[in-house]
Coordinates of C-alpha atoms in Angstrom, one line a residue:
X1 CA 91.7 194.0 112.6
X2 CA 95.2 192.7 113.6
X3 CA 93.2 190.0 115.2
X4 CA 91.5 189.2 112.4
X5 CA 94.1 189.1 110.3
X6 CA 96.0 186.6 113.3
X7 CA 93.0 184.3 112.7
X8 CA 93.1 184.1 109.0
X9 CA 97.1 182.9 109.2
X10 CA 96.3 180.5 111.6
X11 CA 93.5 178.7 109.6
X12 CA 96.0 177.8 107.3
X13 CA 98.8 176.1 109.4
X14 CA 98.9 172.5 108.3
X15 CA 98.7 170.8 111.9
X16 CA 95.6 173.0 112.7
X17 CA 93.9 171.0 110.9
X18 CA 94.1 167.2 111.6
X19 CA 94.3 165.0 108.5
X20 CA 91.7 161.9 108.7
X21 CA 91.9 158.2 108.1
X22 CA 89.3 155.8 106.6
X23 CA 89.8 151.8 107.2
X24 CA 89.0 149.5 103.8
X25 CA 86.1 147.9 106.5
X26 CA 83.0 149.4 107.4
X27 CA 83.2 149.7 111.6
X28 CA 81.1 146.7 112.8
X29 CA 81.5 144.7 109.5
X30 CA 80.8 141.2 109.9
X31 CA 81.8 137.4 108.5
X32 CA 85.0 139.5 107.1
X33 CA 87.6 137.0 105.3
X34 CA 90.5 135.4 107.4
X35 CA 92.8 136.6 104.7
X36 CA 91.3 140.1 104.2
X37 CA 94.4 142.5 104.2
X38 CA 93.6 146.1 106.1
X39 CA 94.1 149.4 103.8
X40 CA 94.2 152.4 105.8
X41 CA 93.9 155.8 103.7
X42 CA 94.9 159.4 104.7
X43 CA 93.6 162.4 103.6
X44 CA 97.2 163.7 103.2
X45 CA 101.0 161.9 103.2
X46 CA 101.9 160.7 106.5
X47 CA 105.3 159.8 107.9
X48 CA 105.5 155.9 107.4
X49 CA 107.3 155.7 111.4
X50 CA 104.9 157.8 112.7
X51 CA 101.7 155.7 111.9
X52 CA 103.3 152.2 112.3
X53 CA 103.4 153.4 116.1
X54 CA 100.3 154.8 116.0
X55 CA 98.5 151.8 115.1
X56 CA 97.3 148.9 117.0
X57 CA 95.1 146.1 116.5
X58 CA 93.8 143.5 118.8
X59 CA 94.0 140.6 119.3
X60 CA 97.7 141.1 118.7
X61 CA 98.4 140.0 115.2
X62 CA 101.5 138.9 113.6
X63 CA 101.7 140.9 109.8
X64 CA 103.5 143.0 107.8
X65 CA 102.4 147.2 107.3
X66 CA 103.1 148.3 103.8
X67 CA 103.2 151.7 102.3
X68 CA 102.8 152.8 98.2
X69 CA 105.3 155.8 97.6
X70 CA 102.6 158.4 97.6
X71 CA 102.4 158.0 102.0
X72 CA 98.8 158.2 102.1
X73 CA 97.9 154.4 101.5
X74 CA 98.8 151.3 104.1
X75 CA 97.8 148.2 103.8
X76 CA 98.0 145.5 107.1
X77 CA 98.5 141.7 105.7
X78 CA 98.4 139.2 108.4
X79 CA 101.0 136.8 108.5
X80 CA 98.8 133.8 108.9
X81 CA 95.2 135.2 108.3
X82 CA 92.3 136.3 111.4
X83 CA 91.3 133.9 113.7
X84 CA 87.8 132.5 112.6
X85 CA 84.9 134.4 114.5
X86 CA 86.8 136.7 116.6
X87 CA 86.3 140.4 117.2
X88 CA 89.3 142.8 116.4
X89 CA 89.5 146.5 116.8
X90 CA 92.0 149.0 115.1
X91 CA 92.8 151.7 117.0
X92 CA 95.0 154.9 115.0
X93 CA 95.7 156.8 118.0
X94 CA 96.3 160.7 117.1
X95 CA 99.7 162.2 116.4
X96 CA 101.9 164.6 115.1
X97 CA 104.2 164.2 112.4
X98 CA 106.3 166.8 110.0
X99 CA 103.0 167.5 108.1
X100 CA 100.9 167.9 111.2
X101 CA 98.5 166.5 113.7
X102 CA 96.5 163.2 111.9
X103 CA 93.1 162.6 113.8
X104 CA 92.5 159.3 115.7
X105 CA 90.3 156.7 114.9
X106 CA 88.9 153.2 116.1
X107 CA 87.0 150.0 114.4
X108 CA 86.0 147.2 115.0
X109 CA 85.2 143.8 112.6
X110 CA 84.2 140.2 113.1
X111 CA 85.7 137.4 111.4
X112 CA 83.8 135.0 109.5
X113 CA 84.7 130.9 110.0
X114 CA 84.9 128.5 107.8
X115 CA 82.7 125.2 109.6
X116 CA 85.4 122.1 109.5
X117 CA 86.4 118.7 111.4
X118 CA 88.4 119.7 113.8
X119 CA 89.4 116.0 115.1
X120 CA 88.4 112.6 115.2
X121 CA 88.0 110.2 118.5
X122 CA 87.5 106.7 119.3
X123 CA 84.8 105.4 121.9
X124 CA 87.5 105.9 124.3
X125 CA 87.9 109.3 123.9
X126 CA 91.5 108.7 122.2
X127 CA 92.1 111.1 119.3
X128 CA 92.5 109.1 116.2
X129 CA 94.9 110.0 113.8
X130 CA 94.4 109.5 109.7
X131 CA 95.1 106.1 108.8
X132 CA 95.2 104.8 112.2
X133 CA 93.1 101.4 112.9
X134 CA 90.3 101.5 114.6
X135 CA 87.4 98.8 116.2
X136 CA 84.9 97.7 114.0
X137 CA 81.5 98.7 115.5
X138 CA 83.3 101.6 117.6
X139 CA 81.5 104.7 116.9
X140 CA 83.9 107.5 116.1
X141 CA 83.4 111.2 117.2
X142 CA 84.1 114.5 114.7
X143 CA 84.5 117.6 116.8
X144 CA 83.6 121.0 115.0
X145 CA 84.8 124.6 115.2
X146 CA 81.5 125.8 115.1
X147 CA 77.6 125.4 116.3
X148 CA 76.5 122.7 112.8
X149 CA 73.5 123.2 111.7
X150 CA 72.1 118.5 111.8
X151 CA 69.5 119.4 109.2
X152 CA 71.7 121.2 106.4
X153 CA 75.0 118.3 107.5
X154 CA 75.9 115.9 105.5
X155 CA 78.2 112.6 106.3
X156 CA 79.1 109.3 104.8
X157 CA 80.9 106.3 105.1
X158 CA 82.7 104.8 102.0
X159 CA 80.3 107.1 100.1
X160 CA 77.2 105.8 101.9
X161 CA 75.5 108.5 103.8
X162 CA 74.9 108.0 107.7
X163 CA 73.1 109.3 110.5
X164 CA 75.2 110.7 112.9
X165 CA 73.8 111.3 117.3
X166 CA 74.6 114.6 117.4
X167 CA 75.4 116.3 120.9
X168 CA 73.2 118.3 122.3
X169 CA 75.2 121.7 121.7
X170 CA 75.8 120.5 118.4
X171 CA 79.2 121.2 117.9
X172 CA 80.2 117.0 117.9
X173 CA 78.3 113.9 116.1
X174 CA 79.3 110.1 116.7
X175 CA 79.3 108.0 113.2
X176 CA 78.4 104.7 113.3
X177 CA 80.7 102.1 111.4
X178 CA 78.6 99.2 112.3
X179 CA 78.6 96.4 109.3
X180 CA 82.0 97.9 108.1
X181 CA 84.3 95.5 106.5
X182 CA 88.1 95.0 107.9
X183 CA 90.0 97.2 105.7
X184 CA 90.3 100.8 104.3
X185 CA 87.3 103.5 105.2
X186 CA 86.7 106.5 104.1
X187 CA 84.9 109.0 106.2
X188 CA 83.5 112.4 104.5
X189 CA 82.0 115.4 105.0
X190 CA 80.3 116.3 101.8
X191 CA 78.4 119.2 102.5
X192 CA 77.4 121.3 106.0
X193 CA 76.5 124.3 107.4
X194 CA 76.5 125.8 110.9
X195 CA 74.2 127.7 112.5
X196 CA 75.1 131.0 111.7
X197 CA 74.9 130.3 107.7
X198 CA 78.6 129.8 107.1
X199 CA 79.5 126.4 104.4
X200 CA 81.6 124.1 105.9
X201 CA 85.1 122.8 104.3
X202 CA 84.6 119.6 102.5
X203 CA 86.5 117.1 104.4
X204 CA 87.8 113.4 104.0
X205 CA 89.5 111.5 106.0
X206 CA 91.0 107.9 106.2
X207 CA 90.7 105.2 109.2
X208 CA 91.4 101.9 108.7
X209 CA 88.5 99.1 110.4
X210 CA 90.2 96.6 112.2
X211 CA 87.5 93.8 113.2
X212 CA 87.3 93.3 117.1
X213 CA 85.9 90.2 119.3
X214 CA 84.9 91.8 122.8
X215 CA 86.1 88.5 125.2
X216 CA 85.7 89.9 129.0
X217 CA 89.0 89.1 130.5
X218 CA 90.8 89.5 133.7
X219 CA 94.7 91.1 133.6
X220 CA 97.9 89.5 134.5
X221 CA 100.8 91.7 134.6
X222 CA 103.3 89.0 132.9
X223 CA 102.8 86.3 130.3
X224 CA 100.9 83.1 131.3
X225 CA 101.6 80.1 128.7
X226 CA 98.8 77.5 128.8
X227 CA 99.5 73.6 127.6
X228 CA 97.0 72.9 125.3
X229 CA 96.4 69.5 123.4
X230 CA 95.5 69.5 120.3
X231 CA 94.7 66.1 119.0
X232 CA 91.4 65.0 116.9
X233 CA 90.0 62.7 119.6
X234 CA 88.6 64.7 122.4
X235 CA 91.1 67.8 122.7
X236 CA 88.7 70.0 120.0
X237 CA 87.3 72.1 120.1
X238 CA 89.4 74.3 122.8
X239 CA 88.1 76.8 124.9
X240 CA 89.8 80.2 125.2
X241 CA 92.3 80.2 122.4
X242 CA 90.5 83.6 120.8
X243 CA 91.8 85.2 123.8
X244 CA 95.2 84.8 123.7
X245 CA 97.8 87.3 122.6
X246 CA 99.8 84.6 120.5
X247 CA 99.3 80.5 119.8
X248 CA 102.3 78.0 119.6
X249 CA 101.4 75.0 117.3
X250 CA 104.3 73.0 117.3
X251 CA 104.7 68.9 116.7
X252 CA 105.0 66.5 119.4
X253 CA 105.3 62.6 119.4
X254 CA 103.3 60.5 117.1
X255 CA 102.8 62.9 114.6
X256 CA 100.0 65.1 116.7
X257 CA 100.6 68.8 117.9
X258 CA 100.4 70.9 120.8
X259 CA 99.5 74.3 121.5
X260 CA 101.0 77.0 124.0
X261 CA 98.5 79.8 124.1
X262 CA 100.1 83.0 125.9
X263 CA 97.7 85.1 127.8
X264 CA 98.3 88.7 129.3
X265 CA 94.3 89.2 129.4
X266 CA 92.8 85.8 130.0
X267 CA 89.1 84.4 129.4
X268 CA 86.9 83.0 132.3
X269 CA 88.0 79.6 131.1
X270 CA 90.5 78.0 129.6
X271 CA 91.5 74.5 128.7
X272 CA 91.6 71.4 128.4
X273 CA 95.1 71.5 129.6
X274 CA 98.0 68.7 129.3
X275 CA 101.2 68.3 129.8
X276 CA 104.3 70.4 129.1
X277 CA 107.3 69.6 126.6
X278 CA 110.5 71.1 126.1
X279 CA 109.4 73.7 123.7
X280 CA 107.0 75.8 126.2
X281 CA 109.8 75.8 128.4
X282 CA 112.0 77.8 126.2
X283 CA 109.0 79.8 125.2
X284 CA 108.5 80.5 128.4
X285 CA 111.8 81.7 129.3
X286 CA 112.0 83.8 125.9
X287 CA 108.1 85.8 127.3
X288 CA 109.5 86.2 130.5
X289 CA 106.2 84.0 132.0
X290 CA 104.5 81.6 133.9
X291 CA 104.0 77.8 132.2
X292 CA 100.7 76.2 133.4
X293 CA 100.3 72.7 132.9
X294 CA 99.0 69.3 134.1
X295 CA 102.2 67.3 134.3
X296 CA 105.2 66.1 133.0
X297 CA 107.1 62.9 131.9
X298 CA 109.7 61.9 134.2
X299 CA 111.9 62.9 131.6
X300 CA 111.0 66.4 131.0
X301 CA 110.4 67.2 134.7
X302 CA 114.0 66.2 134.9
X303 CA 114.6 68.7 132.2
X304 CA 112.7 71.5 133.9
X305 CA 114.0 71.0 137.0
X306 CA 117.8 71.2 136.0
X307 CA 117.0 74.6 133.6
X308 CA 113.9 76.2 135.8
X309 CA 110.9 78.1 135.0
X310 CA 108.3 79.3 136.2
X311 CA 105.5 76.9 136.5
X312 CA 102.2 75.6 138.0
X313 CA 100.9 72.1 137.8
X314 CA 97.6 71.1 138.4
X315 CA 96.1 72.5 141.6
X316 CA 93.5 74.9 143.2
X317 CA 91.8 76.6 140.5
X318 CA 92.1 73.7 137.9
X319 CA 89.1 72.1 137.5
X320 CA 87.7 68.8 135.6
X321 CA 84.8 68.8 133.1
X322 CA 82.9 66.0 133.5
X323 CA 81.2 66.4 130.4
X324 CA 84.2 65.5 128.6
X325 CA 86.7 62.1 128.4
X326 CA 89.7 62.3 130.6
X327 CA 92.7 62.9 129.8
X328 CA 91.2 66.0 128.1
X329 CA 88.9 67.2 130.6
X330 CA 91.3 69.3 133.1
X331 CA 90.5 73.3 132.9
X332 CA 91.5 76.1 134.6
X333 CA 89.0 79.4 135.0
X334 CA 90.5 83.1 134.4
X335 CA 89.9 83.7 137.9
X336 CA 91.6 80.8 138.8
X337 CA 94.7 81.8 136.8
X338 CA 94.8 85.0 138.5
X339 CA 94.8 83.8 141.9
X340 CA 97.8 81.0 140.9
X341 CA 99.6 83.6 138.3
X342 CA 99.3 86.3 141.9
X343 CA 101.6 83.9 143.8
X344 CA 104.2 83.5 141.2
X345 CA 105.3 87.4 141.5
X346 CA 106.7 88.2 138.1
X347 CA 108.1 91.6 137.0
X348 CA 105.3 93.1 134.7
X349 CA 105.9 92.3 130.8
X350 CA 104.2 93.0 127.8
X351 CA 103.8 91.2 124.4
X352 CA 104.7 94.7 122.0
X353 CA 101.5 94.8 119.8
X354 CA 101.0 97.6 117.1
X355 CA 99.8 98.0 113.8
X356 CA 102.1 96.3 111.4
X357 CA 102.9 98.5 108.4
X358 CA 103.2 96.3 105.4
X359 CA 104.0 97.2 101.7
X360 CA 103.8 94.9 98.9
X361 CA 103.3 91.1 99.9
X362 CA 101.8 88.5 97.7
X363 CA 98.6 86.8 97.2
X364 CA 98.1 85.4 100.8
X365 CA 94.6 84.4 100.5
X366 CA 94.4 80.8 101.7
X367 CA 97.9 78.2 102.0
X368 CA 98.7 75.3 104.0
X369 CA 101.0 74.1 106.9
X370 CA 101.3 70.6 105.9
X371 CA 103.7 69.6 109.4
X372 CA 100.7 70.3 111.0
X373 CA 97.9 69.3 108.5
X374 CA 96.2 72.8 108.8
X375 CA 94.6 74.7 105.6
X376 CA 94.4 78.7 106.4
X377 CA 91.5 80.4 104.6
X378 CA 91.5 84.6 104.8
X379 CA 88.0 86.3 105.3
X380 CA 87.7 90.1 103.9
X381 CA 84.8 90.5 105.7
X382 CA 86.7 90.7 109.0
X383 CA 90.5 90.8 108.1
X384 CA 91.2 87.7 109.8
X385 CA 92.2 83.8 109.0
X386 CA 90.3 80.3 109.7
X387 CA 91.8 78.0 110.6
X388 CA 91.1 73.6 108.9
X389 CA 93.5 71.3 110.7
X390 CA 93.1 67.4 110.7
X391 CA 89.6 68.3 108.2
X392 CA 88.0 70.2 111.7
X393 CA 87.8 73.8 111.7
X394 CA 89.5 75.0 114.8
X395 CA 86.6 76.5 117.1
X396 CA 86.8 78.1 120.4
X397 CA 83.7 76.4 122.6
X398 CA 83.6 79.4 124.8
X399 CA 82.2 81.4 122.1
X400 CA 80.7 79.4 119.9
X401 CA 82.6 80.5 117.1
X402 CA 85.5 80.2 115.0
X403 CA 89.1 81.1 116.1
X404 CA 89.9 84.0 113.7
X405 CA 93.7 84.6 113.7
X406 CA 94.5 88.1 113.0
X407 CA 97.8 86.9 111.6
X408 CA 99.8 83.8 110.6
X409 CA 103.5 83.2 111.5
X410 CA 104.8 80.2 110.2
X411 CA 108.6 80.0 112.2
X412 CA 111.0 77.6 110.3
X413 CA 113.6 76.3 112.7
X414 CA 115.7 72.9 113.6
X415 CA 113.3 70.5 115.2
X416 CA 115.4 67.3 116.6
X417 CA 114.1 64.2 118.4
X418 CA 114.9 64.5 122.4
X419 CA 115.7 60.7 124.5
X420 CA 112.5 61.9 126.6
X421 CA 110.3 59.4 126.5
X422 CA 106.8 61.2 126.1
X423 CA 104.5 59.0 125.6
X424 CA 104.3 55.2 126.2
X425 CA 107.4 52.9 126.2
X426 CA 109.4 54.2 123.7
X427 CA 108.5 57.4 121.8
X428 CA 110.9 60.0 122.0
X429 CA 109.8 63.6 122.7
X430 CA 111.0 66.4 120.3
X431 CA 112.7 70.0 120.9
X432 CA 112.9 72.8 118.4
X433 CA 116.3 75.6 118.5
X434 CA 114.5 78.7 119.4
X435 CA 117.6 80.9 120.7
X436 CA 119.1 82.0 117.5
X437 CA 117.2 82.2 114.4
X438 CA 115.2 81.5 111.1
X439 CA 113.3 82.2 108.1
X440 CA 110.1 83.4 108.7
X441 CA 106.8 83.8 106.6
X442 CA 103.7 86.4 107.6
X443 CA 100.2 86.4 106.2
X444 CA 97.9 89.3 107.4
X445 CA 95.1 91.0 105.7
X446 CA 94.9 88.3 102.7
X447 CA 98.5 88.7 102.0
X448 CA 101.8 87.2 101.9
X449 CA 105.5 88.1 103.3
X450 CA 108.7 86.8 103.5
X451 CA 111.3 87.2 106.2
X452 CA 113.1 86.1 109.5
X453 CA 112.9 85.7 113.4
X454 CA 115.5 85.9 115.8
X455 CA 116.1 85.9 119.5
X456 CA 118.7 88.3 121.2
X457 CA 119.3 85.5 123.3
X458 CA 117.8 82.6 125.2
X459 CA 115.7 84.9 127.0
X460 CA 114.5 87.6 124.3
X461 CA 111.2 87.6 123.1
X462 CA 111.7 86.2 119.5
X463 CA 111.6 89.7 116.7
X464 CA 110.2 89.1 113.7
X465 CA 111.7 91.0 110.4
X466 CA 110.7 91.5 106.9
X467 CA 112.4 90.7 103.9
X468 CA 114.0 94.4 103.5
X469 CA 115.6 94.0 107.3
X470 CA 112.5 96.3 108.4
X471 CA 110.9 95.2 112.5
X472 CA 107.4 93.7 111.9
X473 CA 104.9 94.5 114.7
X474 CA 102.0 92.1 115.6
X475 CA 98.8 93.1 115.2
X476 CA 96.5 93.5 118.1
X477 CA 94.5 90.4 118.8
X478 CA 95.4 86.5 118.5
X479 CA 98.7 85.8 116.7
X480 CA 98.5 81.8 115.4
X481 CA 102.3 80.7 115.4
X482 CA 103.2 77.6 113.3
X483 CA 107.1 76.2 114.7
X484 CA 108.1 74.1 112.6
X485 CA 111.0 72.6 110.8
X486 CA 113.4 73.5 107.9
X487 CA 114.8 76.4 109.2

């Protein structure tokens, strides 16, 4: 009986018998919320201390445990939600505390996801950030979080819808932007599901189409600057001019301008080429380069030759067209200019080209440069400018097509007359000041902007500023440069 009676006692020692814990989630519960907060219930009080060490939950998760007065309730928040369609288990291992022994548990859960855009990518590969530019015609590539479901996914393009190549596991899809104006686009994901069910986020996001000319080209490390005429009686239309990083229009003698076109990517042909004049030699100095050209007066190759820079006159790799009237039938081919540009051995230097970012501006839809009889006419349709001069539109024979500046500048300097006899008996040459600076005026994307240009020194690429002091950067593709006077 006195074992009996030992029994009895016993049954009703607290720590005997083990309290229990329930979990606010069913073990195995599925698509659970990423912000879903854990409650963990006791059967009796428990010593807050005591459970926060007893429990563990993995993955490891950052969050805070809280506990109402009455012991027997806690509640797990994480600090910045599940991970999307991950497995965690909770494990209360057992232990004692001063009410007793509590009972240990486990469970496990799955997380649900929410199906979004993870990121964006040129044809390249290049992640693209929003509002960055990107080709026209380049297909761009959203990467998902989860398996999408093609049939039930829906994408546009400036509230057009598209259809997208998907991949074949599903998780990417390439959006075409053929026939997409230069300008501001909008791509959207207006509704989706994955595979598993789940609604995807509705998504938006902002690139900005930046029209493209694809010109195979052969690299040169450093600037080449090319002497190109420009007169209205055999010089036009030009060949190559599309491809160059920047164009120098400048005045020469009897009223009729010149071009220096600078290259660090040049076409398979270029031309025709003429002589050289003061002004490409200071632009070449300032672009660290290489001047190519047919000849000189003797005038200006005394001038060269007393102030040096690099340059190559007509030779291997030049070439005459006899399809056109001398003087303007000399050409050079890319490969040519490679080969000639090889021997020269340069340090490597880049014309800076990036996005300009422009506020404001002013109705810069079509103006003239009356120094050099052009008319400028902007085209939405590809961002770019036309360009009228002397009642011809300015072509580039190579392609058959239009030259399309991407911007204007229109550089106002001093332009003087030079005692270099250029042309003839008696007509004087001309020089412009390009080592200090000027006033300036920019037209890109059908609008208009004051400001200045400078040059550290007689050797600095020229810097181009707004009106509020703020660096303008050229755009990628041809920059047309009008240098003329008044500055």
């Amino acid at each position: 009986m006195g074992a009996a009676l030992l029994l009895a006692s016993a049954c009703d020692v607290p720590f005997l018998t083990p309290a229990s814990a329930e979990l606010s989630l069913k073990d195995g519960q599925v698509d659970v919320r990423l912000d879903q907060p854990l409650v963990l219930r006791l059967s009796r009080a428990v010593a807050f201390n005591a459970l926060a060490k007893a429990l563990l939950i993995m993955p490891a998760t950052d969050g805070s445990l809280e506990s109402p007065p009455d012991g027997r309730s806690f509640t797990f928040r994480p600090t910045r939600g599940w991970l999307e369609l991950t497995e965690y288990h909770v494990y209360l291992a057992g232990f004692y505390d001063s009410g007793g022994s509590v009972a240990g548990r486990s469970w496990t859960f799955l997380t649900t996801i929410t199906p979004r855009v993870m990121s964006v990518a040129n044809a390249a590969g290049t992640v693209v950030a929003e509002g960055d530019e990107v080709d026209e015609a380049s297909p761009l590539t959203l990467t998902f979080n989860s398996r999408m479901n093609p049939a039930a996914t829906t994408l546009t393009v400036n509230g057009t819808n598209v259809e997208p190549t998907w991949s074949a596991d599903h998780y990417s899809a390439s959006v075409p932007t053929d026939g997409l104006p230069a300008g501001a686009a909008e791509l959207a994901l207006v509704s989706g599901r994955d595979d598993l069910g789940h609604d995807a986020a509705v998504w938006k996001f902002a690139v900005t189409v930046a029209f493209s000319i694809r010109i195979p080209t052969t690299h040169i490390g450093f600037p080449v600057l090319i002497q190109v005429p420009n007169d209205g009686y055999g010089a036009r239309p030009q060949a190559g001019l599309q491809a160059a990083d920047m164009v120098f229009e400048y005045l020469t003698e009897g009223d009729i301008t010149r071009l220096t076109a600078l290259y660090t990517d040049v076409p398979s042909v270029v031309g025709p080429i003429r002589s050289g004049r003061r002004i490409s030699f200071r632009l070449t100095r300032h672009y660290h380069g290489t001047l190519f050209l047919s000849g000189l007066s003797n005038d200006a190759n005394s001038v060269l030759w007393s102030d040096p820079v690099p340059a190559i006159f007509e030779t291997g790799g030049f070439y005459r067209d006899r399809s056109r009237y001398a003087p303007n039938n000399l050409f050079i081919s890319g490969d040519g200019v490679a080969y000639l540009a090889g021997g020269v051995r340069l340090p490597d230097f880049a014309v800076t080209k990036a996005r300009p970012k422009l506020s404001g501006g002013s109705d810069g839809g079509a103006f003239d440069v009356a120094e050099h009889h052009s008319s400028y006419r902007y085209d939405a349709a590809t961002g770019t400018y036309g360009k009228v001069e002397d009642g011809q539109q300015i072509m580039d024979v190579g392609l058959g097509q239009p030259v399309r500046a991407f911007m204007v500048v229109v550089m106002h300097t001093r332009e003087f007359l030079v005692p270099d006899i250029e042309s003839g008996c008696c007509t004087h040459g001309r020089d412009f000041d390009l080592d200090f600076g000027g006033t300036a005026e920019f037209w890109y994307r059908g609008l208009h902007y004051g400001g200045t240009w400078s040059a550290a020194d007689r050797s600095s690429p020229f810097v181009f500023k707004l009106s509020d002091g703020s660096e303008l950067t050229l755009p990628k593709g041809l920059v047309w440069v009008d240098v003329v006077g008044g500055g």
